[in-house]
Tab-separated table of C-alpha atoms in Angstrom:
chain	number	residue	atom	x	y	z
A	1	MET	CA	37.762	134.723	24.252
A	2	ASP	CA	37.406	131.669	22.071
A	3	ARG	CA	40.162	129.263	21.096
A	4	ASP	CA	40.630	130.873	17.669
A	5	GLY	CA	41.198	134.267	19.303
A	6	PHE	CA	43.637	132.662	21.732
A	7	TRP	CA	45.719	131.154	18.936
A	8	GLU	CA	45.607	134.359	16.881
A	9	LEU	CA	47.219	136.221	19.786
A	10	VAL	CA	49.840	133.496	20.226
A	11	GLU	CA	50.672	133.513	16.511
A	12	SER	CA	50.982	137.301	16.519
A	13	ALA	CA	53.383	137.135	19.477
A	14	ARG	CA	55.360	134.353	17.797
A	15	ALA	CA	55.835	136.560	14.724
A	16	GLU	CA	57.820	138.995	16.852
A	17	VAL	CA	60.369	136.376	17.963
A	18	ASP	CA	63.171	135.073	15.753
A	19	ASP	CA	63.349	131.560	17.222
A	20	THR	CA	60.375	130.486	19.334
A	21	VAL	CA	61.867	127.046	19.987
A	22	ALA	CA	64.834	128.593	21.796
A	23	ASP	CA	63.031	131.718	23.069
A	24	PRO	CA	59.591	130.948	24.506
A	25	ASP	CA	60.171	133.789	26.983
A	26	GLY	CA	60.302	136.199	24.050
A	27	VAL	CA	56.886	134.919	22.983
A	28	ALA	CA	55.647	135.325	26.567
A	29	ASP	CA	56.924	138.915	26.728
A	30	SER	CA	55.315	139.821	23.414
A	31	LEU	CA	52.084	138.140	24.430
A	32	THR	CA	51.981	139.919	27.791
A	33	LYS	CA	52.298	143.268	25.998
A	34	ALA	CA	49.537	142.365	23.536
A	35	LEU	CA	47.240	141.195	26.317
A	36	GLY	CA	47.865	144.457	28.159
A	37	GLN	CA	46.112	146.263	25.305
A	38	LEU	CA	42.903	144.245	25.751
A	39	ALA	CA	39.920	144.654	28.062
A	40	THR	CA	40.282	142.774	31.331
A	41	GLU	CA	37.509	140.360	30.309
A	42	GLU	CA	39.518	139.406	27.216
A	43	ILE	CA	42.688	138.960	29.253
A	44	ALA	CA	40.850	136.669	31.650
A	45	GLY	CA	39.306	134.863	28.667
A	46	PHE	CA	42.778	134.216	27.291
A	47	GLY	CA	43.755	132.766	30.667
A	48	VAL	CA	40.686	130.540	30.693
A	49	GLU	CA	41.614	129.165	27.257
A	50	LEU	CA	45.174	128.578	28.432
A	51	GLU	CA	43.866	126.647	31.449
A	52	ARG	CA	41.625	124.575	29.152
A	53	LEU	CA	44.576	123.739	26.920
A	54	GLN	CA	46.623	122.731	29.944
A	55	ALA	CA	43.824	120.432	31.114
A	56	ASP	CA	43.365	118.963	27.618
A	57	SER	CA	47.071	118.209	27.328
A	58	TYR	CA	47.508	116.567	30.732
A	59	CYS	CA	48.158	113.143	29.241
A	60	GLN	CA	50.701	110.371	29.616
A	61	ASP	CA	51.667	110.311	25.955
A	62	LEU	CA	52.722	113.963	25.909
A	63	TRP	CA	54.360	113.680	29.335
A	64	GLY	CA	56.451	110.761	28.103
A	65	ALA	CA	57.663	112.853	25.181
A	66	ALA	CA	58.505	115.741	27.508
A	67	TYR	CA	60.378	113.326	29.773
A	68	LEU	CA	62.398	112.031	26.840
A	69	ILE	CA	63.107	115.445	25.332
A	70	ASN	CA	64.056	117.108	28.625
A	71	SER	CA	65.840	114.123	30.202
A	72	GLY	CA	63.120	114.039	32.834
A	73	ALA	CA	59.972	115.955	33.640
A	74	SER	CA	58.571	116.500	37.119
A	75	ASP	CA	54.986	117.693	37.559
A	76	ASP	CA	56.145	121.298	37.299
A	77	GLY	CA	58.560	120.421	34.504
A	78	PHE	CA	55.696	118.956	32.486
A	79	ASP	CA	53.629	122.108	33.068
A	80	TYR	CA	56.547	124.255	31.870
A	81	PHE	CA	57.053	122.005	28.850
A	82	ARG	CA	53.407	122.512	27.889
A	83	GLY	CA	53.950	126.265	28.260
A	84	TRP	CA	56.840	125.928	25.811
A	85	LEU	CA	54.566	123.923	23.536
A	86	VAL	CA	51.955	126.721	23.484
A	87	ALA	CA	54.728	129.113	22.426
A	88	GLN	CA	55.303	126.908	19.365
A	89	GLY	CA	51.848	127.736	18.022
A	90	GLN	CA	48.658	125.920	17.173
A	91	GLU	CA	50.025	123.758	14.364
A	92	VAL	CA	52.782	122.267	16.538
A	93	TRP	CA	50.405	122.037	19.523
A	94	ASP	CA	47.760	120.132	17.574
A	95	ALA	CA	50.321	117.829	15.980
A	96	ALA	CA	51.921	117.034	19.352
A	97	LEU	CA	48.586	116.200	20.943
A	98	ALA	CA	47.723	113.938	18.008
A	99	ASP	CA	51.183	112.310	17.959
A	100	ALA	CA	53.784	113.403	20.502
A	101	ASP	CA	56.564	111.880	18.390
A	102	SER	CA	55.896	114.655	15.847
A	103	LEU	CA	57.920	116.915	18.155
A	104	ALA	CA	61.042	115.361	16.611
A	105	ASP	CA	60.452	117.812	13.752
A	106	VAL	CA	60.595	120.757	16.177
A	107	VAL	CA	63.135	120.060	18.902
A	108	ASP	CA	66.893	119.909	18.625
A	109	GLU	CA	68.932	117.782	21.017
A	110	ASP	CA	71.689	120.434	21.087
A	111	LEU	CA	69.199	123.069	22.260
A	112	ALA	CA	67.906	120.711	24.936
A	113	GLU	CA	71.409	120.546	26.402
A	114	GLU	CA	72.166	124.253	25.932
A	115	PHE	CA	68.976	125.485	27.595
A	116	GLU	CA	68.592	122.597	30.049
A	117	GLY	CA	65.366	121.515	28.401
A	118	PHE	CA	62.409	123.064	26.693
A	119	ASN	CA	60.803	125.247	29.338
A	120	GLY	CA	58.045	127.807	28.802
A	121	GLU	CA	57.223	128.618	32.404
A	122	GLY	CA	56.726	132.279	31.501
A	123	MET	CA	53.955	131.372	29.058
A	124	LEU	CA	51.854	130.018	31.907
A	125	THR	CA	51.618	133.400	33.631
A	126	VAL	CA	51.164	135.827	30.736
A	127	ALA	CA	47.437	136.329	31.297
A	128	VAL	CA	47.533	136.732	35.062
A	129	ASN	CA	50.493	139.123	34.784
A	130	ALA	CA	48.719	141.229	32.150
A	131	TYR	CA	45.512	141.222	34.195
A	132	GLU	CA	47.316	142.281	37.353
A	133	SER	CA	49.149	145.037	35.459
A	134	ALA	CA	45.847	146.339	34.101
A	135	THR	CA	43.880	146.195	37.357
A	136	GLY	CA	46.410	146.160	40.178
A	137	SER	CA	45.061	142.809	41.407
A	138	ASP	CA	44.723	139.254	40.194
A	139	LYS	CA	41.477	138.602	42.091
A	140	GLY	CA	39.092	139.053	39.142
A	141	TYR	CA	41.310	136.922	36.967
A	142	TRP	CA	41.169	133.903	39.269
A	143	GLU	CA	37.429	134.372	39.739
A	144	ALA	CA	36.950	134.177	35.949
A	145	VAL	CA	39.082	131.037	35.731
A	146	GLU	CA	37.156	129.429	38.584
A	147	GLU	CA	33.781	130.375	37.049
A	148	ALA	CA	34.830	128.672	33.804
A	149	GLY	CA	34.658	125.356	35.657
A	150	ILE	CA	37.593	123.754	33.890
A	151	ASP	CA	37.848	120.106	34.831
A	152	THR	CA	41.542	119.458	35.382
A	153	PRO	CA	42.238	115.738	35.743
A	154	ASP	CA	43.900	114.551	38.952
A	155	VAL	CA	46.008	112.050	37.029
A	156	PRO	CA	47.231	112.252	33.449
A	157	MET	CA	44.888	110.813	30.859
A	158	GLY	CA	45.912	107.724	28.924
A	159	GLU	CA	47.823	104.561	29.607
A	160	ASN	CA	50.429	104.773	32.350
A	161	PHE	CA	53.867	103.497	31.305
A	162	ASP	CA	57.451	103.581	32.583
A	163	PHE	CA	59.266	106.622	31.188
A	164	ASP	CA	62.589	105.060	32.224
A	165	ASP	CA	62.040	101.914	30.125
A	166	THR	CA	64.166	102.714	27.053
A	167	SER	CA	62.603	99.893	25.043
A	168	GLU	CA	59.119	101.280	25.732
A	169	MET	CA	60.245	104.811	24.892
A	170	ARG	CA	61.799	103.647	21.591
A	171	THR	CA	58.549	101.879	20.698
A	172	ARG	CA	56.305	104.827	21.590
A	173	TYR	CA	58.568	107.604	20.260
A	174	PRO	CA	60.849	106.215	17.554
A	175	LEU	CA	61.742	109.631	16.105
A	176	LEU	CA	62.364	111.311	19.453
A	177	ALA	CA	64.232	108.281	20.749
A	178	ALA	CA	66.574	108.485	17.756
A	179	LEU	CA	67.414	112.039	18.821
A	180	PHE	CA	67.542	111.715	22.596
A	181	LEU	CA	68.337	108.125	23.585
A	182	THR	CA	71.986	107.195	23.299
A	183	ASP	CA	71.914	103.628	24.581
């Protein structure tokens, strides 16, 4: 599956959910059902594209935004945030990778408190779950991902900076800081 096919499936799943910002799990559920209708090679291909997107987005700038938006972001928390970001669709994804501060147009500080952050953990497992449902095993799925040879960085790309430095965060993310920094 190519990246265009990946995003077409995500957009189709998003269309079935009233509020993807608050309900990334609804997108994940819809996507899992749609993937279940595909050939196993296509399901694995979707997973490969998801892994590529995760590798491409493993960067300090986006992690800093996730940290600010979610009042912290561990390694896993950053992964889950990027799952949430996929559930927002290609336009939001591309904008956030180009300028993480653009997420100020998407997130709502009240939702961050209500849902304890923007978390799309379920999005990260849609392909493997659909593959396992279709075949009874996840073995072929992981083989396809491994064969793709995705180079996942050991450390986030970009300049390292202190996420707890409010002055730095205000400089890097003026729009998000206006929403999420109170001091």
